[in-house]
PDB file of C-alpha atoms in Angstrom:
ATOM      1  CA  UNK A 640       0.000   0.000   0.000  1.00 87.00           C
ATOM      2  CA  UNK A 641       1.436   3.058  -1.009  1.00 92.00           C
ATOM      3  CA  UNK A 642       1.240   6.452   1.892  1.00 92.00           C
ATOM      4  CA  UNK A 643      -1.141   7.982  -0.011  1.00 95.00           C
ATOM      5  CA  UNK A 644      -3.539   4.900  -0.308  1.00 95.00           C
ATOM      6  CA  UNK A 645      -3.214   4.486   3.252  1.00 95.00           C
ATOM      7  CA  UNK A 646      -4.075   7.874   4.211  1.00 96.00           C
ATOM      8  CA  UNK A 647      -7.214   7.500   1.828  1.00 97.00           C
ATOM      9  CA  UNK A 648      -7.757   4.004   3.838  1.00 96.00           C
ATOM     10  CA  UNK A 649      -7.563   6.260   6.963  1.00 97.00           C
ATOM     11  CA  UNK A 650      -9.592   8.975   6.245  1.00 98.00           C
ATOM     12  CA  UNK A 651     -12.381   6.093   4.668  1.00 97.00           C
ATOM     13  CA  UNK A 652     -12.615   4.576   7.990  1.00 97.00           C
ATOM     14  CA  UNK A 653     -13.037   8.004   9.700  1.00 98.00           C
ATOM     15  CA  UNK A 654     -15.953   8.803   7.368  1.00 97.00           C
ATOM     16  CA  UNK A 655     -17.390   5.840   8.529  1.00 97.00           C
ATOM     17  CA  UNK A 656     -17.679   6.476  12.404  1.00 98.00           C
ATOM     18  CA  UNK A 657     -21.298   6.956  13.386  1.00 98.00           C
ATOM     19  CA  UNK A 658     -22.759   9.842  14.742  1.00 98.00           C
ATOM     20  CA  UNK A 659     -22.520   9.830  18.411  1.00 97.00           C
ATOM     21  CA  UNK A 660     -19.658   7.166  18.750  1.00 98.00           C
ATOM     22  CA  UNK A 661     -15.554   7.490  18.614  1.00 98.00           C
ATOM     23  CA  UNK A 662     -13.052   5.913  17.699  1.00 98.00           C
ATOM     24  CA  UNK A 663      -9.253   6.074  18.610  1.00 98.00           C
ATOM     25  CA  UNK A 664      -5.678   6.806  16.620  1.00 97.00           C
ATOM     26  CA  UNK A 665      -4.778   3.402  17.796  1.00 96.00           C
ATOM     27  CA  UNK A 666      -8.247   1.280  16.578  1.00 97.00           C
ATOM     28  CA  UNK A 667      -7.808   2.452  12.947  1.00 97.00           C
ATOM     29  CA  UNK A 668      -3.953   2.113  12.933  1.00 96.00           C
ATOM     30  CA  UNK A 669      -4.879  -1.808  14.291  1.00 96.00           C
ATOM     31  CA  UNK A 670      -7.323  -2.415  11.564  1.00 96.00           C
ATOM     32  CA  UNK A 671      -4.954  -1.335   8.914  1.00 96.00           C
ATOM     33  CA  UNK A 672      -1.995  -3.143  10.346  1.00 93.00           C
ATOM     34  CA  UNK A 673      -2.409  -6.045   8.096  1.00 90.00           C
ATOM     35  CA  UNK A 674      -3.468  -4.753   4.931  1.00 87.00           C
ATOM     36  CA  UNK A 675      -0.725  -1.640   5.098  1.00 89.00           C
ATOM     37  CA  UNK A 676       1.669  -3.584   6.840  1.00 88.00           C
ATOM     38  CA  UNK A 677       1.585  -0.316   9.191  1.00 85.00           C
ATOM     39  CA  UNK A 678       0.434  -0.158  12.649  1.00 89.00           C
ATOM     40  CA  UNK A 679       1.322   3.828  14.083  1.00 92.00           C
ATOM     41  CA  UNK A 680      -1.244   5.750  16.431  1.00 94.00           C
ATOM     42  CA  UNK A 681       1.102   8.899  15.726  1.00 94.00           C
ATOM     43  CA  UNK A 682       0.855   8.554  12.066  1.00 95.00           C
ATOM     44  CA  UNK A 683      -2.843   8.570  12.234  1.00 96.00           C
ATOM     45  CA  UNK A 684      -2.753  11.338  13.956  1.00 95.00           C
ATOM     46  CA  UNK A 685      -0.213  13.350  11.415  1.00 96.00           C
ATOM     47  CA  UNK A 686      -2.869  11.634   8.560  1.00 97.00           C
ATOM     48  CA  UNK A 687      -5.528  13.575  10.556  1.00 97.00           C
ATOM     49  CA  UNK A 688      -3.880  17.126  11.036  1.00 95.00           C
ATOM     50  CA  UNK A 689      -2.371  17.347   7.793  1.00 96.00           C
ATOM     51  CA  UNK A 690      -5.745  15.952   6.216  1.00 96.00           C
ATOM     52  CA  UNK A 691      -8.516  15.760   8.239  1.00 95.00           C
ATOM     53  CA  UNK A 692     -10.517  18.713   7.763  1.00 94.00           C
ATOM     54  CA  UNK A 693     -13.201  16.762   5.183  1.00 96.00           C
ATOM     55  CA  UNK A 694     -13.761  14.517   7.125  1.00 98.00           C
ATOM     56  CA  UNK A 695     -15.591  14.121  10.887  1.00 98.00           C
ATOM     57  CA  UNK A 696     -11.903  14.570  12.717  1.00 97.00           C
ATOM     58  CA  UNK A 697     -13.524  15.036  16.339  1.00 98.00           C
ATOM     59  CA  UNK A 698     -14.735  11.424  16.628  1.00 98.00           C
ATOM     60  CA  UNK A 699     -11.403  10.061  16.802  1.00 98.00           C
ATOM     61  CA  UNK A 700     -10.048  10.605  20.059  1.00 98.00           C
ATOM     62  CA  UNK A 701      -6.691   9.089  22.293  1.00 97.00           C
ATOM     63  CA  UNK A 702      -7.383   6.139  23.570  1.00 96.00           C
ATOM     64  CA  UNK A 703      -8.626   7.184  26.938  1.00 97.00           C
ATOM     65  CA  UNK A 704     -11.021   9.675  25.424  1.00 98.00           C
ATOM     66  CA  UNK A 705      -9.057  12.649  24.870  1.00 97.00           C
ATOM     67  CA  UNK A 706      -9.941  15.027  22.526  1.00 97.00           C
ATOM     68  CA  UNK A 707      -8.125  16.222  19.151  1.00 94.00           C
ATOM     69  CA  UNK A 708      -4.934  18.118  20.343  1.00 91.00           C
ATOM     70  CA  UNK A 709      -5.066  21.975  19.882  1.00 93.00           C
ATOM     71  CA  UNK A 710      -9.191  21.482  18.754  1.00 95.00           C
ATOM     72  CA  UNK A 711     -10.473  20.566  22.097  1.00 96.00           C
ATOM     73  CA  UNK A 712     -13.224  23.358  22.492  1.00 96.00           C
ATOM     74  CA  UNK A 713     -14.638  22.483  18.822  1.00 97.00           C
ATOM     75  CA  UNK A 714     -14.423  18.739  19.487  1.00 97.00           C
ATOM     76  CA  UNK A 715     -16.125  18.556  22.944  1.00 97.00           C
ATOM     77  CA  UNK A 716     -18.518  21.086  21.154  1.00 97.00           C
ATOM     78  CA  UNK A 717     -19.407  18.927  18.525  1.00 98.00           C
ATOM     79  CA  UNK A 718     -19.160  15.506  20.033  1.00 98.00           C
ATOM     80  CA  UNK A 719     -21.951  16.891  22.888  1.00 98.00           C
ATOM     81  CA  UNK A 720     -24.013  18.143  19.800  1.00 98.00           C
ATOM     82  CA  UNK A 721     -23.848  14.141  18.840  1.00 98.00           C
ATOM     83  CA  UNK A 722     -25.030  13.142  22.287  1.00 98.00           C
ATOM     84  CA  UNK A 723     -21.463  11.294  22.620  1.00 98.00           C
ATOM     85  CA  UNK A 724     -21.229  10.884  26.449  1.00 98.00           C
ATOM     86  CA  UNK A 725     -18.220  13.303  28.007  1.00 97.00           C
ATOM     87  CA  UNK A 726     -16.926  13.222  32.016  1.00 96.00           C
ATOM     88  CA  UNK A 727     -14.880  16.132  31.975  1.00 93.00           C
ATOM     89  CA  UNK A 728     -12.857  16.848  29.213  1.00 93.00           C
ATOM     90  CA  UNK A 729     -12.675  13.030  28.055  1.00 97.00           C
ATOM     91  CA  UNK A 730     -14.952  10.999  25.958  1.00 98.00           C
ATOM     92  CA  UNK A 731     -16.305   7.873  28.415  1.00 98.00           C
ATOM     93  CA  UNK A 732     -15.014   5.419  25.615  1.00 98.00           C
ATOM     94  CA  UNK A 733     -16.436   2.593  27.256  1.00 97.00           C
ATOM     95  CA  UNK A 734     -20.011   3.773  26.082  1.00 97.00           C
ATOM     96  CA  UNK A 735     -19.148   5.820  22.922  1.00 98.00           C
ATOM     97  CA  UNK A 736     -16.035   3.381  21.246  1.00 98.00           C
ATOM     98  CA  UNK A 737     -16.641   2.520  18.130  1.00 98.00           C
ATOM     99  CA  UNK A 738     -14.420  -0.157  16.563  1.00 97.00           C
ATOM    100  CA  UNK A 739     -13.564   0.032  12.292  1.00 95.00           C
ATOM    101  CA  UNK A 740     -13.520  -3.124  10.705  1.00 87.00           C
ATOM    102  CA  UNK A 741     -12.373  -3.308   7.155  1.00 81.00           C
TER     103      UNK A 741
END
């Protein structure tokens, strides 16, 4: 797989998050681990930065629920908006995860 297919592969798998759930860097990195050969939390997050913006960024989160670095007031905004259950600052991932399959 060549970068750029896998940052389409990435950004495909963020489309698909539903409404009100979340995923994490490290879920999508572990579900294209075998077809990419790849398996990097911090390069999904560099995929989402650099090209994000088109798709719904704020619904993937670290893996204990933290929101999108430096877009934390716009996440939290838009994740409540979804109904996606926040304590704090911090998604409650055990009732909003959302695992990609390929």
């Amino acid at each position: 797989m060549t970068p750029q297919e896998y940052v389409e592969e990435v950004l495909s798998l963020v489309e698909r998050i539903p409404e009100g759930r979340v995923t994490s860097y490290g879920a999508i990195a572990d579900a294209l681990t075998d077809r990419s050969g790849r398996n990097s939390p911090r390069q999904i997050g560099g995929i989402m930065s650099r090209h994000g913006g088109g798709v719904p960024w704020h619904r993937v989160v670290n893996s204990s629920g933290g929101l999108p670095p430096g877009h934390e007031q716009e996440a939290r905004a838009r994740l409540l908006a979804e109904g996606v259950p926040m304590r704090g600052e911090r998604v409650v991932m055990t009732k909003a995860f959302w695992t990609p399959v390929i």
